[in-house]
Amino acid sequence: MMSEQLRLLVEYRFSEAKQTLEEARILVNNCAYRGSINRSYYAMFYATMGLLSLKNLGSSKHSGVISFFDREFVKTGELSKDLSRSLHRAFEERQMSDYGEMLEPDELTARELIDQADVFISAIEEYIKVKFYSE
């Protein structure tokens, strides 16, 4: 059984993830593709942080969070490789979009990342409900 404090943290992270995904939608609908890509990645990141908190894991680096996700949930077969691919893609697109020179993010990429983030968040949330809330 998870503690009340941990449950609140997980719920907070998922609230953050969903709100951030909504920001991505608002931005893409206003042709702010760079911001939308950023927010889609962060929506996935916040959901991942919520998941990792259930195993008392975290990292100060984004690459560390992604590595923990892959090691603890994907390589074990608990979650699909498609989710890992989506997270890695979002991270890479955000890096290129935020830090790349002379790169203009496009609508198609922004919309694809929103869709992937939506699937990612839903899948992780369902996994947590089944695996951790039903115990």
CSV table of N, CA and C in Angstrom, one decimal, residues 2-112:
chain,number,residue,atom,x,y,z
A,2,MET,N,0.6,2.2,-0.9
A,2,MET,CA,1.4,3.4,-0.9
A,2,MET,C,1.0,4.4,0.2
A,3,SER,N,2.0,5.1,0.6
A,3,SER,CA,1.7,6.1,1.6
A,3,SER,C,0.8,7.3,1.0
A,4,GLU,N,0.2,8.0,1.9
A,4,GLU,CA,-0.6,9.1,1.5
A,4,GLU,C,0.2,10.2,0.8
A,5,GLN,N,1.4,10.4,1.3
A,5,GLN,CA,2.3,11.4,0.8
A,5,GLN,C,2.8,11.0,-0.6
A,6,LEU,N,3.1,9.8,-0.8
A,6,LEU,CA,3.5,9.3,-2.1
A,6,LEU,C,2.3,9.4,-3.1
A,7,ARG,N,1.2,9.0,-2.7
A,7,ARG,CA,0.0,9.1,-3.5
A,7,ARG,C,-0.2,10.5,-4.0
A,8,LEU,N,-0.1,11.5,-3.1
A,8,LEU,CA,-0.3,12.9,-3.4
A,8,LEU,C,0.8,13.4,-4.4
A,9,LEU,N,2.0,12.9,-4.2
A,9,LEU,CA,3.1,13.3,-5.2
A,9,LEU,C,2.8,12.7,-6.6
A,10,VAL,N,2.4,11.5,-6.7
A,10,VAL,CA,2.1,10.9,-8.0
A,10,VAL,C,0.9,11.6,-8.6
A,11,GLU,N,-0.1,11.9,-7.9
A,11,GLU,CA,-1.2,12.7,-8.4
A,11,GLU,C,-0.8,14.1,-8.9
A,12,TYR,N,0.1,14.7,-8.1
A,12,TYR,CA,0.6,16.0,-8.5
A,12,TYR,C,1.3,15.9,-9.8
A,13,ARG,N,2.2,14.9,-9.9
A,13,ARG,CA,3.0,14.8,-11.2
A,13,ARG,C,2.1,14.6,-12.4
A,14,PHE,N,1.0,13.8,-12.2
A,14,PHE,CA,0.1,13.5,-13.3
A,14,PHE,C,-0.8,14.7,-13.6
A,15,SER,N,-1.1,15.5,-12.6
A,15,SER,CA,-1.8,16.8,-12.9
A,15,SER,C,-0.9,17.7,-13.7
A,16,GLU,N,0.3,17.8,-13.3
A,16,GLU,CA,1.3,18.6,-14.0
A,16,GLU,C,1.5,18.1,-15.5
A,17,ALA,N,1.5,16.8,-15.7
A,17,ALA,CA,1.7,16.2,-17.0
A,17,ALA,C,0.5,16.6,-17.9
A,18,LYS,N,-0.7,16.5,-17.3
A,18,LYS,CA,-1.9,16.7,-18.1
A,18,LYS,C,-2.1,18.2,-18.4
A,19,GLN,N,-1.8,19.1,-17.4
A,19,GLN,CA,-1.8,20.5,-17.7
A,19,GLN,C,-0.8,20.9,-18.7
A,20,THR,N,0.4,20.4,-18.7
A,20,THR,CA,1.5,20.7,-19.6
A,20,THR,C,1.1,20.2,-21.0
A,21,LEU,N,0.4,19.1,-21.1
A,21,LEU,CA,0.0,18.6,-22.4
A,21,LEU,C,-1.1,19.5,-23.0
A,22,GLU,N,-1.9,20.0,-22.1
A,22,GLU,CA,-2.9,21.0,-22.6
A,22,GLU,C,-2.3,22.3,-23.1
A,23,GLU,N,-1.2,22.7,-22.4
A,23,GLU,CA,-0.4,23.8,-22.9
A,23,GLU,C,0.1,23.6,-24.3
A,24,ALA,N,0.6,22.3,-24.5
A,24,ALA,CA,1.1,22.0,-25.8
A,24,ALA,C,0.1,22.1,-26.9
A,25,ARG,N,-1.1,21.7,-26.6
A,25,ARG,CA,-2.3,21.8,-27.5
A,25,ARG,C,-2.6,23.3,-27.9
A,26,ILE,N,-2.6,24.1,-26.8
A,26,ILE,CA,-2.9,25.5,-27.0
A,26,ILE,C,-1.8,26.1,-27.9
A,27,LEU,N,-0.6,25.8,-27.6
A,27,LEU,CA,0.5,26.3,-28.4
A,27,LEU,C,0.5,25.9,-29.9
A,28,VAL,N,0.3,24.6,-30.1
A,28,VAL,CA,0.3,24.1,-31.5
A,28,VAL,C,-0.9,24.8,-32.3
A,29,ASN,N,-2.0,25.0,-31.6
A,29,ASN,CA,-3.2,25.6,-32.3
A,29,ASN,C,-2.9,27.1,-32.6
A,30,ASN,N,-1.9,27.7,-32.0
A,30,ASN,CA,-1.5,29.1,-32.2
A,30,ASN,C,-0.2,29.1,-33.0
A,31,CYS,N,0.2,28.1,-33.6
A,31,CYS,CA,1.3,28.0,-34.5
A,31,CYS,C,2.7,28.2,-33.8
A,32,ALA,N,2.7,28.0,-32.5
A,32,ALA,CA,3.9,28.1,-31.6
A,32,ALA,C,4.5,26.7,-31.5
A,33,TYR,N,5.1,26.2,-32.5
A,33,TYR,CA,5.5,24.8,-32.6
A,33,TYR,C,6.6,24.5,-31.7
A,34,ARG,N,7.6,25.4,-31.5
A,34,ARG,CA,8.7,25.2,-30.6
A,34,ARG,C,8.2,25.0,-29.2
A,35,GLY,N,7.3,25.9,-28.8
A,35,GLY,CA,6.8,25.8,-27.4
A,35,GLY,C,6.0,24.5,-27.2
A,36,SER,N,5.2,24.1,-28.3
A,36,SER,CA,4.4,22.9,-28.2
A,36,SER,C,5.3,21.7,-28.0
A,37,ILE,N,6.3,21.6,-28.8
A,37,ILE,CA,7.2,20.5,-28.7
A,37,ILE,C,7.8,20.4,-27.3
A,38,ASN,N,8.2,21.5,-26.8
A,38,ASN,CA,8.8,21.6,-25.4
A,38,ASN,C,7.8,21.1,-24.4
A,39,ARG,N,6.5,21.6,-24.5
A,39,ARG,CA,5.5,21.2,-23.5
A,39,ARG,C,5.1,19.7,-23.7
A,40,SER,N,5.1,19.2,-24.9
A,40,SER,CA,4.8,17.7,-25.0
A,40,SER,C,5.9,16.9,-24.4
A,41,TYR,N,7.1,17.2,-24.5
A,41,TYR,CA,8.2,16.5,-23.9
A,41,TYR,C,8.0,16.6,-22.4
A,42,TYR,N,7.8,17.8,-21.9
A,42,TYR,CA,7.7,18.0,-20.4
A,42,TYR,C,6.5,17.2,-19.8
A,43,ALA,N,5.4,17.1,-20.6
A,43,ALA,CA,4.3,16.4,-20.1
A,43,ALA,C,4.7,14.9,-19.9
A,44,MET,N,5.5,14.4,-20.8
A,44,MET,CA,5.9,13.0,-20.7
A,44,MET,C,6.9,12.9,-19.5
A,45,PHE,N,7.8,13.9,-19.4
A,45,PHE,CA,8.8,13.9,-18.3
A,45,PHE,C,8.1,13.9,-17.0
A,46,TYR,N,7.1,14.7,-16.8
A,46,TYR,CA,6.4,14.8,-15.5
A,46,TYR,C,5.7,13.4,-15.2
A,47,ALA,N,5.1,12.8,-16.2
A,47,ALA,CA,4.5,11.5,-16.0
A,47,ALA,C,5.6,10.5,-15.6
A,48,THR,N,6.7,10.6,-16.2
A,48,THR,CA,7.8,9.6,-15.9
A,48,THR,C,8.3,9.9,-14.5
A,49,MET,N,8.4,11.1,-14.1
A,49,MET,CA,8.8,11.4,-12.7
A,49,MET,C,7.8,10.8,-11.7
A,50,GLY,N,6.5,10.9,-12.0
A,50,GLY,CA,5.5,10.4,-11.1
A,50,GLY,C,5.7,8.9,-11.0
A,51,LEU,N,5.9,8.2,-12.1
A,51,LEU,CA,6.1,6.8,-12.1
A,51,LEU,C,7.4,6.4,-11.3
A,52,LEU,N,8.5,7.1,-11.6
A,52,LEU,CA,9.7,6.8,-10.9
A,52,LEU,C,9.6,7.0,-9.4
A,53,SER,N,8.8,7.9,-9.0
A,53,SER,CA,8.7,8.2,-7.5
A,53,SER,C,8.2,7.0,-6.8
A,54,LEU,N,7.4,6.1,-7.5
A,54,LEU,CA,6.9,4.9,-6.9
A,54,LEU,C,8.0,3.9,-6.5
A,55,LYS,N,9.1,4.1,-7.1
A,55,LYS,CA,10.3,3.2,-6.8
A,55,LYS,C,11.3,4.0,-6.1
A,56,ASN,N,11.0,5.2,-5.7
A,56,ASN,CA,11.9,6.1,-5.0
A,56,ASN,C,13.1,6.4,-5.9
A,57,LEU,N,12.9,6.6,-7.1
A,57,LEU,CA,13.9,6.9,-8.1
A,57,LEU,C,13.7,8.3,-8.7
A,58,GLY,N,14.8,9.0,-9.0
A,58,GLY,CA,14.8,10.3,-9.6
A,58,GLY,C,16.2,10.6,-10.0
A,59,SER,N,16.3,11.7,-10.8
A,59,SER,CA,17.6,12.1,-11.2
A,59,SER,C,17.5,13.6,-11.5
A,60,SER,N,18.7,14.3,-11.3
A,60,SER,CA,18.7,15.7,-11.6
A,60,SER,C,18.9,16.0,-13.1
A,61,LYS,N,19.2,14.9,-13.9
A,61,LYS,CA,19.4,15.1,-15.3
A,61,LYS,C,18.2,14.4,-16.0
A,62,HIS,N,17.8,14.9,-17.1
A,62,HIS,CA,16.8,14.3,-17.9
A,62,HIS,C,17.2,13.0,-18.5
A,63,SER,N,18.5,12.9,-18.9
A,63,SER,CA,18.9,11.6,-19.4
A,63,SER,C,18.9,10.5,-18.3
A,64,GLY,N,19.1,10.9,-17.1
A,64,GLY,CA,19.0,10.0,-16.0
A,64,GLY,C,17.6,9.5,-15.7
A,65,VAL,N,16.6,10.4,-15.8
A,65,VAL,CA,15.2,10.0,-15.7
A,65,VAL,C,14.9,9.0,-16.8
A,66,ILE,N,15.3,9.3,-18.0
A,66,ILE,CA,14.9,8.4,-19.1
A,66,ILE,C,15.6,7.1,-19.0
A,67,SER,N,16.9,7.1,-18.5
A,67,SER,CA,17.6,5.8,-18.3
A,67,SER,C,16.9,4.9,-17.2
A,68,PHE,N,16.5,5.6,-16.1
A,68,PHE,CA,15.7,4.8,-15.1
A,68,PHE,C,14.4,4.3,-15.6
A,69,PHE,N,13.7,5.0,-16.4
A,69,PHE,CA,12.5,4.6,-17.0
A,69,PHE,C,12.8,3.3,-17.9
A,70,ASP,N,13.8,3.4,-18.7
A,70,ASP,CA,14.1,2.3,-19.6
A,70,ASP,C,14.5,1.0,-18.7
A,71,ARG,N,15.4,1.3,-17.8
A,71,ARG,CA,15.9,0.2,-17.0
A,71,ARG,C,14.9,-0.5,-16.1
A,72,GLU,N,14.1,0.3,-15.4
A,72,GLU,CA,13.1,-0.2,-14.4
A,72,GLU,C,11.8,-0.7,-15.0
A,73,PHE,N,11.4,-0.2,-16.2
A,73,PHE,CA,10.1,-0.5,-16.7
A,73,PHE,C,10.0,-1.0,-18.1
A,74,VAL,N,10.9,-0.7,-18.9
A,74,VAL,CA,10.9,-1.1,-20.3
A,74,VAL,C,11.7,-2.4,-20.5
A,75,LYS,N,12.9,-2.4,-20.0
A,75,LYS,CA,13.8,-3.6,-20.1
A,75,LYS,C,13.2,-4.8,-19.3
A,76,THR,N,12.4,-4.5,-18.3
A,76,THR,CA,11.8,-5.6,-17.5
A,76,THR,C,10.5,-6.1,-18.1
A,77,GLY,N,10.0,-5.4,-19.2
A,77,GLY,CA,8.8,-5.8,-19.9
A,77,GLY,C,7.6,-5.3,-19.2
A,78,GLU,N,7.7,-4.5,-18.2
A,78,GLU,CA,6.5,-3.9,-17.5
A,78,GLU,C,5.8,-2.9,-18.5
A,79,LEU,N,6.5,-2.2,-19.2
A,79,LEU,CA,6.0,-1.2,-20.2
A,79,LEU,C,6.6,-1.4,-21.6
A,80,SER,N,5.9,-1.0,-22.6
A,80,SER,CA,6.3,-1.3,-24.0
A,80,SER,C,7.5,-0.4,-24.4
A,81,LYS,N,8.2,-1.0,-25.4
A,81,LYS,CA,9.3,-0.3,-26.0
A,81,LYS,C,8.8,0.9,-26.8
A,82,ASP,N,7.5,0.9,-27.3
A,82,ASP,CA,6.9,2.0,-28.0
A,82,ASP,C,6.9,3.2,-27.1
A,83,LEU,N,6.6,3.0,-25.8
A,83,LEU,CA,6.6,4.2,-24.9
A,83,LEU,C,8.0,4.7,-24.7
A,84,SER,N,9.0,3.9,-24.6
A,84,SER,CA,10.4,4.3,-24.6
A,84,SER,C,10.8,5.1,-25.8
A,85,ARG,N,10.4,4.6,-27.0
A,85,ARG,CA,10.7,5.3,-28.2
A,85,ARG,C,10.0,6.7,-28.3
A,86,SER,N,8.8,6.8,-27.8
A,86,SER,CA,8.1,8.1,-27.8
A,86,SER,C,8.8,9.0,-26.8
A,87,LEU,N,9.2,8.6,-25.7
A,87,LEU,CA,9.9,9.4,-24.7
A,87,LEU,C,11.3,9.9,-25.3
A,88,HIS,N,12.0,9.0,-25.9
A,88,HIS,CA,13.3,9.3,-26.5
A,88,HIS,C,13.1,10.3,-27.6
A,89,ARG,N,12.1,10.1,-28.5
A,89,ARG,CA,11.9,11.0,-29.6
A,89,ARG,C,11.5,12.4,-29.1
A,90,ALA,N,10.6,12.5,-28.1
A,90,ALA,CA,10.2,13.7,-27.5
A,90,ALA,C,11.4,14.5,-27.0
A,91,PHE,N,12.3,13.8,-26.3
A,91,PHE,CA,13.5,14.4,-25.7
A,91,PHE,C,14.4,14.9,-26.8
A,92,GLU,N,14.6,14.1,-27.8
A,92,GLU,CA,15.5,14.6,-28.9
A,92,GLU,C,14.9,15.8,-29.7
A,93,GLU,N,13.6,15.7,-30.0
A,93,GLU,CA,12.9,16.8,-30.7
A,93,GLU,C,13.0,18.1,-29.8
A,94,ARG,N,12.8,17.9,-28.5
A,94,ARG,CA,12.9,19.1,-27.7
A,94,ARG,C,14.3,19.7,-27.6
A,95,GLN,N,15.3,18.8,-27.6
A,95,GLN,CA,16.6,19.3,-27.6
A,95,GLN,C,16.9,20.1,-28.9
A,96,MET,N,16.6,19.5,-30.0
A,96,MET,CA,16.8,20.1,-31.3
A,96,MET,C,16.0,21.4,-31.4
A,97,SER,N,14.8,21.4,-31.0
A,97,SER,CA,13.9,22.6,-31.1
A,97,SER,C,14.4,23.7,-30.2
A,98,ASP,N,14.8,23.4,-28.9
A,98,ASP,CA,15.2,24.4,-28.0
A,98,ASP,C,16.6,24.9,-28.2
A,99,TYR,N,17.5,24.0,-28.6
A,99,TYR,CA,18.9,24.4,-28.7
A,99,TYR,C,19.5,24.4,-30.1
A,100,GLY,N,18.8,23.8,-31.0
A,100,GLY,CA,19.3,23.8,-32.4
A,100,GLY,C,19.4,25.1,-33.0
A,101,GLU,N,20.4,25.3,-33.8
A,101,GLU,CA,20.5,26.6,-34.5
A,101,GLU,C,19.9,26.4,-35.9
A,102,MET,N,19.2,27.5,-36.3
A,102,MET,CA,18.6,27.6,-37.7
A,102,MET,C,17.7,26.5,-37.9
A,103,LEU,N,17.0,26.0,-36.9
A,103,LEU,CA,16.0,25.0,-37.0
A,103,LEU,C,14.6,25.5,-36.8
A,104,GLU,N,13.7,25.3,-37.7
A,104,GLU,CA,12.3,25.8,-37.5
A,104,GLU,C,11.4,24.6,-37.3
A,105,PRO,N,10.9,24.4,-36.1
A,105,PRO,CA,10.0,23.3,-35.8
A,105,PRO,C,8.8,23.3,-36.6
A,106,ASP,N,8.2,22.2,-37.0
A,106,ASP,CA,7.1,22.2,-37.9
A,106,ASP,C,5.8,21.6,-37.2
A,107,GLU,N,4.7,21.9,-37.7
A,107,GLU,CA,3.4,21.6,-37.2
A,107,GLU,C,3.2,20.1,-37.1
A,108,LEU,N,3.6,19.3,-38.1
A,108,LEU,CA,3.5,17.9,-38.1
A,108,LEU,C,4.2,17.2,-36.9
A,109,THR,N,5.4,17.6,-36.7
A,109,THR,CA,6.2,17.1,-35.5
A,109,THR,C,5.5,17.5,-34.2
A,110,ALA,N,5.1,18.7,-34.1
A,110,ALA,CA,4.4,19.1,-32.9
A,110,ALA,C,3.1,18.3,-32.6
A,111,ARG,N,2.3,18.1,-33.6
A,111,ARG,CA,1.1,17.4,-33.4
A,111,ARG,C,1.4,15.9,-33.2
A,112,GLU,N,2.4,15.3,-33.8
A,112,GLU,CA,2.7,13.9,-33.5
A,112,GLU,C,3.2,13.8,-32.1
